[in-house]
CSV table of C-alpha atoms in Angstrom, one decimal:
chain,number,residue,atom,x,y,z
A,30,UNK,CA,0.0,0.0,0.0
A,31,UNK,CA,1.0,3.7,-0.3
A,32,UNK,CA,1.6,3.8,3.5
A,33,UNK,CA,3.9,0.7,3.0
A,34,UNK,CA,1.6,-1.6,4.9
A,35,UNK,CA,1.1,-5.1,3.5
A,36,UNK,CA,-1.5,-5.0,0.7
A,37,UNK,CA,-3.7,-8.0,1.5
A,38,UNK,CA,-6.4,-7.0,-1.0
A,39,UNK,CA,-3.9,-7.2,-3.9
A,40,UNK,CA,-2.4,-10.4,-2.5
A,41,UNK,CA,-5.9,-12.0,-2.6
A,42,UNK,CA,-6.3,-10.9,-6.2
A,43,UNK,CA,-2.8,-12.1,-7.2
A,44,UNK,CA,-3.4,-15.6,-5.6
A,45,UNK,CA,-6.8,-16.0,-7.3
A,46,UNK,CA,-5.5,-14.7,-10.7
A,47,UNK,CA,-2.7,-17.3,-10.6
A,48,UNK,CA,-4.7,-20.2,-9.5
A,49,UNK,CA,-7.5,-19.5,-12.0
A,50,UNK,CA,-5.0,-19.2,-14.9
A,51,UNK,CA,-3.1,-22.5,-14.5
A,52,UNK,CA,-0.3,-21.9,-11.9
A,53,UNK,CA,0.4,-25.4,-10.5
A,54,UNK,CA,1.7,-24.3,-7.1
A,55,UNK,CA,2.5,-21.2,-5.1
A,56,UNK,CA,5.7,-20.2,-3.3
A,57,UNK,CA,4.9,-18.1,-0.2
A,58,UNK,CA,7.6,-15.6,1.0
A,59,UNK,CA,9.9,-16.0,-1.9
A,60,UNK,CA,12.2,-13.2,-3.2
A,61,UNK,CA,9.5,-11.7,-5.5
A,62,UNK,CA,7.3,-11.4,-2.4
A,63,UNK,CA,9.7,-8.9,-0.9
A,64,UNK,CA,10.1,-11.3,2.1
A,65,UNK,CA,13.4,-9.7,3.0
A,66,UNK,CA,11.6,-6.5,4.0
A,67,UNK,CA,8.8,-8.1,5.9
A,68,UNK,CA,8.8,-8.3,9.7
A,69,UNK,CA,8.4,-11.7,11.5
A,70,UNK,CA,4.8,-10.7,12.4
A,71,UNK,CA,4.0,-9.6,8.8
A,72,UNK,CA,5.3,-12.9,7.5
A,73,UNK,CA,2.9,-14.8,9.8
A,74,UNK,CA,0.0,-12.7,8.6
A,75,UNK,CA,1.0,-13.3,4.9
A,76,UNK,CA,1.2,-17.0,5.5
A,77,UNK,CA,-2.1,-17.1,7.2
A,78,UNK,CA,-3.8,-15.0,4.5
A,79,UNK,CA,-2.5,-17.1,1.6
A,80,UNK,CA,-3.5,-20.4,3.3
A,81,UNK,CA,-7.0,-19.0,3.7
A,82,UNK,CA,-7.3,-17.6,0.1
A,83,UNK,CA,-5.8,-20.7,-1.5
A,84,UNK,CA,-8.2,-22.9,0.4
A,85,UNK,CA,-6.3,-26.0,-0.6
A,86,UNK,CA,-6.7,-25.4,-4.3
A,87,UNK,CA,-3.0,-25.8,-5.2
A,88,UNK,CA,0.1,-27.0,-3.2
A,89,UNK,CA,2.0,-24.4,-1.3
A,90,UNK,CA,5.8,-24.1,-0.7
A,91,UNK,CA,7.2,-21.9,2.1
A,92,UNK,CA,10.3,-19.9,1.8
A,93,UNK,CA,12.6,-20.2,4.8
A,94,UNK,CA,16.3,-19.4,4.2
A,95,UNK,CA,19.3,-17.5,5.5
A,96,UNK,CA,23.0,-17.5,6.2
A,97,UNK,CA,22.8,-18.7,9.8
A,98,UNK,CA,22.4,-22.5,9.4
A,99,UNK,CA,21.4,-23.2,13.0
A,100,UNK,CA,18.7,-20.4,12.9
A,101,UNK,CA,17.3,-21.6,9.5
A,102,UNK,CA,17.1,-25.2,10.9
A,103,UNK,CA,15.3,-23.9,14.0
A,104,UNK,CA,12.8,-21.9,11.9
A,105,UNK,CA,12.1,-25.0,9.7
A,106,UNK,CA,11.6,-27.1,12.8
A,107,UNK,CA,9.3,-24.6,14.5
A,108,UNK,CA,7.2,-23.6,11.4
A,109,UNK,CA,3.7,-25.0,11.1
A,110,UNK,CA,4.1,-26.8,7.8
A,111,UNK,CA,0.8,-28.6,7.9
A,112,UNK,CA,-0.5,-26.6,4.8
A,113,UNK,CA,2.8,-26.8,2.9
A,114,UNK,CA,4.3,-29.4,0.6
A,115,UNK,CA,7.9,-28.3,1.0
A,116,UNK,CA,10.3,-25.6,2.2
A,117,UNK,CA,12.3,-23.5,-0.4
A,118,UNK,CA,15.6,-22.7,1.2
A,119,UNK,CA,18.1,-20.4,-0.5
A,120,UNK,CA,21.8,-21.2,-0.1
A,121,UNK,CA,23.7,-19.0,2.5
A,122,UNK,CA,24.5,-15.5,1.2
A,123,UNK,CA,27.1,-12.9,2.1
A,124,UNK,CA,29.3,-15.2,4.3
A,125,UNK,CA,30.2,-17.2,1.1
A,126,UNK,CA,30.8,-20.8,2.4
A,127,UNK,CA,32.9,-23.1,0.2
A,128,UNK,CA,31.3,-26.3,-1.4
A,129,UNK,CA,31.8,-28.4,1.8
A,130,UNK,CA,30.2,-25.6,3.9
A,131,UNK,CA,27.2,-25.6,1.5
A,132,UNK,CA,27.0,-29.3,1.7
A,133,UNK,CA,27.1,-29.2,5.5
A,134,UNK,CA,24.4,-26.4,5.5
A,135,UNK,CA,21.9,-28.5,3.6
A,136,UNK,CA,22.8,-31.7,5.4
A,137,UNK,CA,21.8,-30.0,8.6
A,138,UNK,CA,18.5,-28.7,7.1
A,139,UNK,CA,17.9,-32.2,5.8
A,140,UNK,CA,18.2,-33.5,9.4
A,141,UNK,CA,14.8,-31.8,10.1
A,142,UNK,CA,13.1,-34.5,8.1
A,143,UNK,CA,11.1,-31.9,6.2
A,144,UNK,CA,10.8,-31.8,2.4
A,145,UNK,CA,13.3,-29.2,1.3
A,146,UNK,CA,14.0,-27.5,-2.1
A,147,UNK,CA,17.6,-26.4,-2.5
A,148,UNK,CA,17.7,-22.9,-4.1
A,149,UNK,CA,20.8,-21.9,-5.9
A,150,UNK,CA,20.9,-18.3,-7.1
A,151,UNK,CA,24.6,-17.1,-7.3
A,152,UNK,CA,23.7,-13.6,-8.6
A,153,UNK,CA,22.0,-13.0,-5.2
A,154,UNK,CA,24.1,-15.1,-2.8
A,155,UNK,CA,27.6,-14.5,-4.2
A,156,UNK,CA,28.3,-18.3,-4.2
A,157,UNK,CA,27.4,-21.1,-6.7
A,158,UNK,CA,26.2,-24.4,-5.4
A,159,UNK,CA,28.1,-26.5,-7.9
A,160,UNK,CA,26.5,-29.4,-9.7
A,161,UNK,CA,28.6,-32.0,-7.9
A,162,UNK,CA,27.5,-30.5,-4.5
A,163,UNK,CA,23.9,-30.7,-5.5
A,164,UNK,CA,24.2,-34.3,-6.8
A,165,UNK,CA,26.0,-35.3,-3.6
A,166,UNK,CA,23.2,-33.9,-1.5
A,167,UNK,CA,20.6,-35.5,-3.8
A,168,UNK,CA,22.1,-38.9,-3.5
A,169,UNK,CA,22.5,-38.8,0.3
A,170,UNK,CA,19.2,-37.1,1.5
A,171,UNK,CA,15.9,-38.2,-0.1
A,172,UNK,CA,14.1,-35.3,1.5
A,173,UNK,CA,16.3,-32.8,-0.5
A,174,UNK,CA,14.1,-33.8,-3.5
A,175,UNK,CA,14.4,-30.8,-5.8
A,176,UNK,CA,16.6,-27.9,-6.7
A,177,UNK,CA,15.5,-24.5,-7.9
A,178,UNK,CA,18.5,-23.8,-10.1
A,179,UNK,CA,19.3,-20.2,-11.1
A,180,UNK,CA,23.0,-20.5,-12.0
A,181,UNK,CA,24.0,-18.3,-15.0
A,182,UNK,CA,25.5,-21.3,-16.9
A,183,UNK,CA,22.8,-23.5,-18.4
A,184,UNK,CA,25.3,-26.4,-18.7
A,185,UNK,CA,25.1,-26.7,-14.9
A,186,UNK,CA,21.4,-27.4,-15.2
A,187,UNK,CA,22.0,-30.1,-17.9
A,188,UNK,CA,24.8,-31.7,-15.7
A,189,UNK,CA,22.4,-32.1,-12.8
A,190,UNK,CA,19.6,-33.4,-15.0
A,191,UNK,CA,21.9,-35.9,-16.7
A,192,UNK,CA,23.4,-37.3,-13.5
A,193,UNK,CA,20.6,-36.9,-10.9
A,194,UNK,CA,19.4,-39.9,-8.9
A,195,UNK,CA,15.9,-41.2,-9.2
A,196,UNK,CA,13.4,-39.2,-7.1
A,197,UNK,CA,15.4,-36.0,-7.5
A,198,UNK,CA,14.5,-33.2,-9.9
A,199,UNK,CA,15.3,-29.7,-11.0
A,200,UNK,CA,13.1,-26.7,-11.7
A,201,UNK,CA,14.4,-23.6,-13.5
A,202,UNK,CA,14.8,-20.6,-11.3
A,203,UNK,CA,15.5,-18.5,-14.4
A,204,UNK,CA,12.5,-17.7,-16.6
A,205,UNK,CA,14.6,-17.5,-19.8
A,206,UNK,CA,16.0,-21.0,-19.3
A,207,UNK,CA,12.6,-22.6,-18.4
A,208,UNK,CA,11.9,-24.0,-21.9
A,209,UNK,CA,15.2,-25.6,-22.7
A,210,UNK,CA,15.6,-26.9,-19.2
A,211,UNK,CA,12.1,-28.4,-19.2
A,212,UNK,CA,12.7,-30.0,-22.6
A,213,UNK,CA,16.0,-31.5,-21.2
A,214,UNK,CA,14.0,-33.2,-18.4
A,215,UNK,CA,13.4,-30.5,-15.8
A,216,UNK,CA,10.2,-30.3,-13.7
A,217,UNK,CA,9.2,-26.8,-14.8
A,218,UNK,CA,9.9,-23.5,-13.1
A,219,UNK,CA,9.4,-21.3,-10.1
A,220,UNK,CA,8.8,-18.2,-12.1
A,221,UNK,CA,8.7,-14.4,-11.8
A,222,UNK,CA,7.1,-13.6,-15.2
A,223,UNK,CA,4.6,-16.4,-14.7
A,224,UNK,CA,2.9,-14.4,-12.0
A,225,UNK,CA,1.8,-11.9,-14.6
A,226,UNK,CA,1.3,-14.4,-17.5
A,227,UNK,CA,0.3,-17.6,-15.7
A,228,UNK,CA,-1.8,-19.0,-18.5
A,229,UNK,CA,0.8,-18.5,-21.2
A,230,UNK,CA,3.7,-19.7,-19.0
A,231,UNK,CA,2.0,-22.8,-17.6
A,232,UNK,CA,0.8,-23.6,-21.2
A,233,UNK,CA,4.4,-23.3,-22.4
A,234,UNK,CA,5.7,-25.7,-19.6
A,235,UNK,CA,3.0,-28.2,-20.4
A,236,UNK,CA,3.8,-28.1,-24.1
A,237,UNK,CA,7.4,-28.8,-23.1
A,238,UNK,CA,6.4,-31.8,-21.0
A,239,UNK,CA,4.4,-33.0,-24.1
A,240,UNK,CA,7.5,-32.4,-26.3
A,241,UNK,CA,5.5,-30.0,-28.5
A,242,UNK,CA,8.6,-28.0,-29.1
A,243,UNK,CA,7.5,-25.5,-31.9
A,244,UNK,CA,4.3,-24.5,-30.0
A,245,UNK,CA,6.3,-24.1,-26.8
A,246,UNK,CA,8.9,-21.9,-28.5
A,247,UNK,CA,6.1,-19.6,-29.9
A,248,UNK,CA,5.1,-18.7,-26.4
A,249,UNK,CA,8.8,-18.5,-25.2
A,250,UNK,CA,9.6,-16.1,-28.0
A,251,UNK,CA,6.6,-14.0,-27.3
A,252,UNK,CA,7.6,-13.6,-23.6
A,253,UNK,CA,11.4,-13.4,-23.8
A,254,UNK,CA,11.7,-9.6,-24.3
A,255,UNK,CA,9.4,-8.7,-21.4
A,256,UNK,CA,11.1,-11.3,-19.3
A,257,UNK,CA,14.4,-9.5,-19.8
A,258,UNK,CA,12.9,-6.1,-19.2
A,259,UNK,CA,11.4,-7.0,-15.8
A,260,UNK,CA,14.9,-7.8,-14.5
A,261,UNK,CA,16.6,-4.7,-15.9
A,262,UNK,CA,16.5,-2.8,-12.6
A,263,UNK,CA,16.2,-5.7,-10.2
A,264,UNK,CA,13.3,-7.9,-9.0
A,265,UNK,CA,10.5,-7.3,-8.2
A,266,UNK,CA,10.2,-3.7,-9.4
A,267,UNK,CA,9.7,-4.9,-13.0
A,268,UNK,CA,7.1,-7.5,-12.4
A,269,UNK,CA,5.2,-5.1,-10.2
A,270,UNK,CA,4.9,-2.7,-13.2
A,271,UNK,CA,3.1,-5.3,-15.2
A,272,UNK,CA,0.8,-6.5,-12.3
A,273,UNK,CA,-0.1,-2.8,-11.5
A,274,UNK,CA,-0.8,-2.1,-15.2
A,275,UNK,CA,-3.1,-5.1,-15.1
A,276,UNK,CA,-4.9,-3.7,-12.1
A,277,UNK,CA,-4.0,-6.7,-9.9
A,278,UNK,CA,-1.7,-4.9,-7.4
A,279,UNK,CA,-0.5,-1.4,-6.4
A,280,UNK,CA,3.0,-0.4,-7.4
A,281,UNK,CA,4.7,0.4,-4.1
A,282,UNK,CA,8.0,-1.1,-2.8
A,283,UNK,CA,9.8,-0.9,0.6
A,284,UNK,CA,13.3,0.4,0.8
A,285,UNK,CA,16.0,-0.4,-0.1
A,286,UNK,CA,14.0,-1.4,-3.2
A,287,UNK,CA,12.4,1.4,-5.3
A,288,UNK,CA,9.9,1.5,-8.1
A,289,UNK,CA,11.1,1.1,-11.7
A,290,UNK,CA,12.3,4.2,-13.5
A,291,UNK,CA,9.9,6.0,-15.8
A,292,UNK,CA,11.9,4.9,-18.8
A,293,UNK,CA,11.7,1.2,-17.9
A,294,UNK,CA,8.1,1.5,-17.0
A,295,UNK,CA,7.4,2.9,-20.4
A,296,UNK,CA,9.3,0.1,-22.1
A,297,UNK,CA,7.5,-2.6,-20.1
A,298,UNK,CA,4.1,-1.0,-20.9
A,299,UNK,CA,5.0,-0.9,-24.6
A,300,UNK,CA,6.1,-4.6,-24.6
A,301,UNK,CA,2.9,-5.6,-22.8
A,302,UNK,CA,1.0,-4.5,-25.9
A,303,UNK,CA,2.8,-7.1,-27.9
A,304,UNK,CA,1.6,-10.0,-25.8
């Protein structure tokens, strides 16, 4: 909201819009949700609100991550996960552990016995969870059943998909890579642009599952330019432009994030007309 309070009305509209247009599951308190600038109490309110609005229509995943392993483990153990299928947990950021440290971090989270999705996003964390580290974790801990992979090198995704053990899979954490990664055997995407175009994006993923390559690439090519634009000044300022233009949300952000520049806003609005 303009007073920077949590906009529950828009949140309701966004959840309904996504579910009604083919989104397969929702991630609660992810990066795009501006979880980093929510208080502990606000996070509880957002969780409660989404559970209520969702009303068991689609599976829910809860974001719980950080760079203090013991604290993240404690939060996972203490969270009421009765309405959630899994926890999405970003790899530790800022303190930049090496590969053994990353392995030990997720090993400790796996000890909670909860279903956990590894999340590798080096552009935000400053450290890449290498393919061999992911595969080592996947082989040893069945409850680490999925990775949201957002490494800049697409070959890393292919390495994991080629060598992964049975029962483990990968979803793209990069909207632009979603189609090639899904065609290579990935399990889809946890998407940013998909929040604004859930029907198109979920159709593209389903076409990829069905190996209808040409039809899938038609949608990919239609969305690729706007996908690049929404990340031009950081996430989620770009996606909020689209959703606000669609009348689903209001375009306010909490510091240190700020709204997209007038120039970017105009470019996004112009590209929306092509979709």
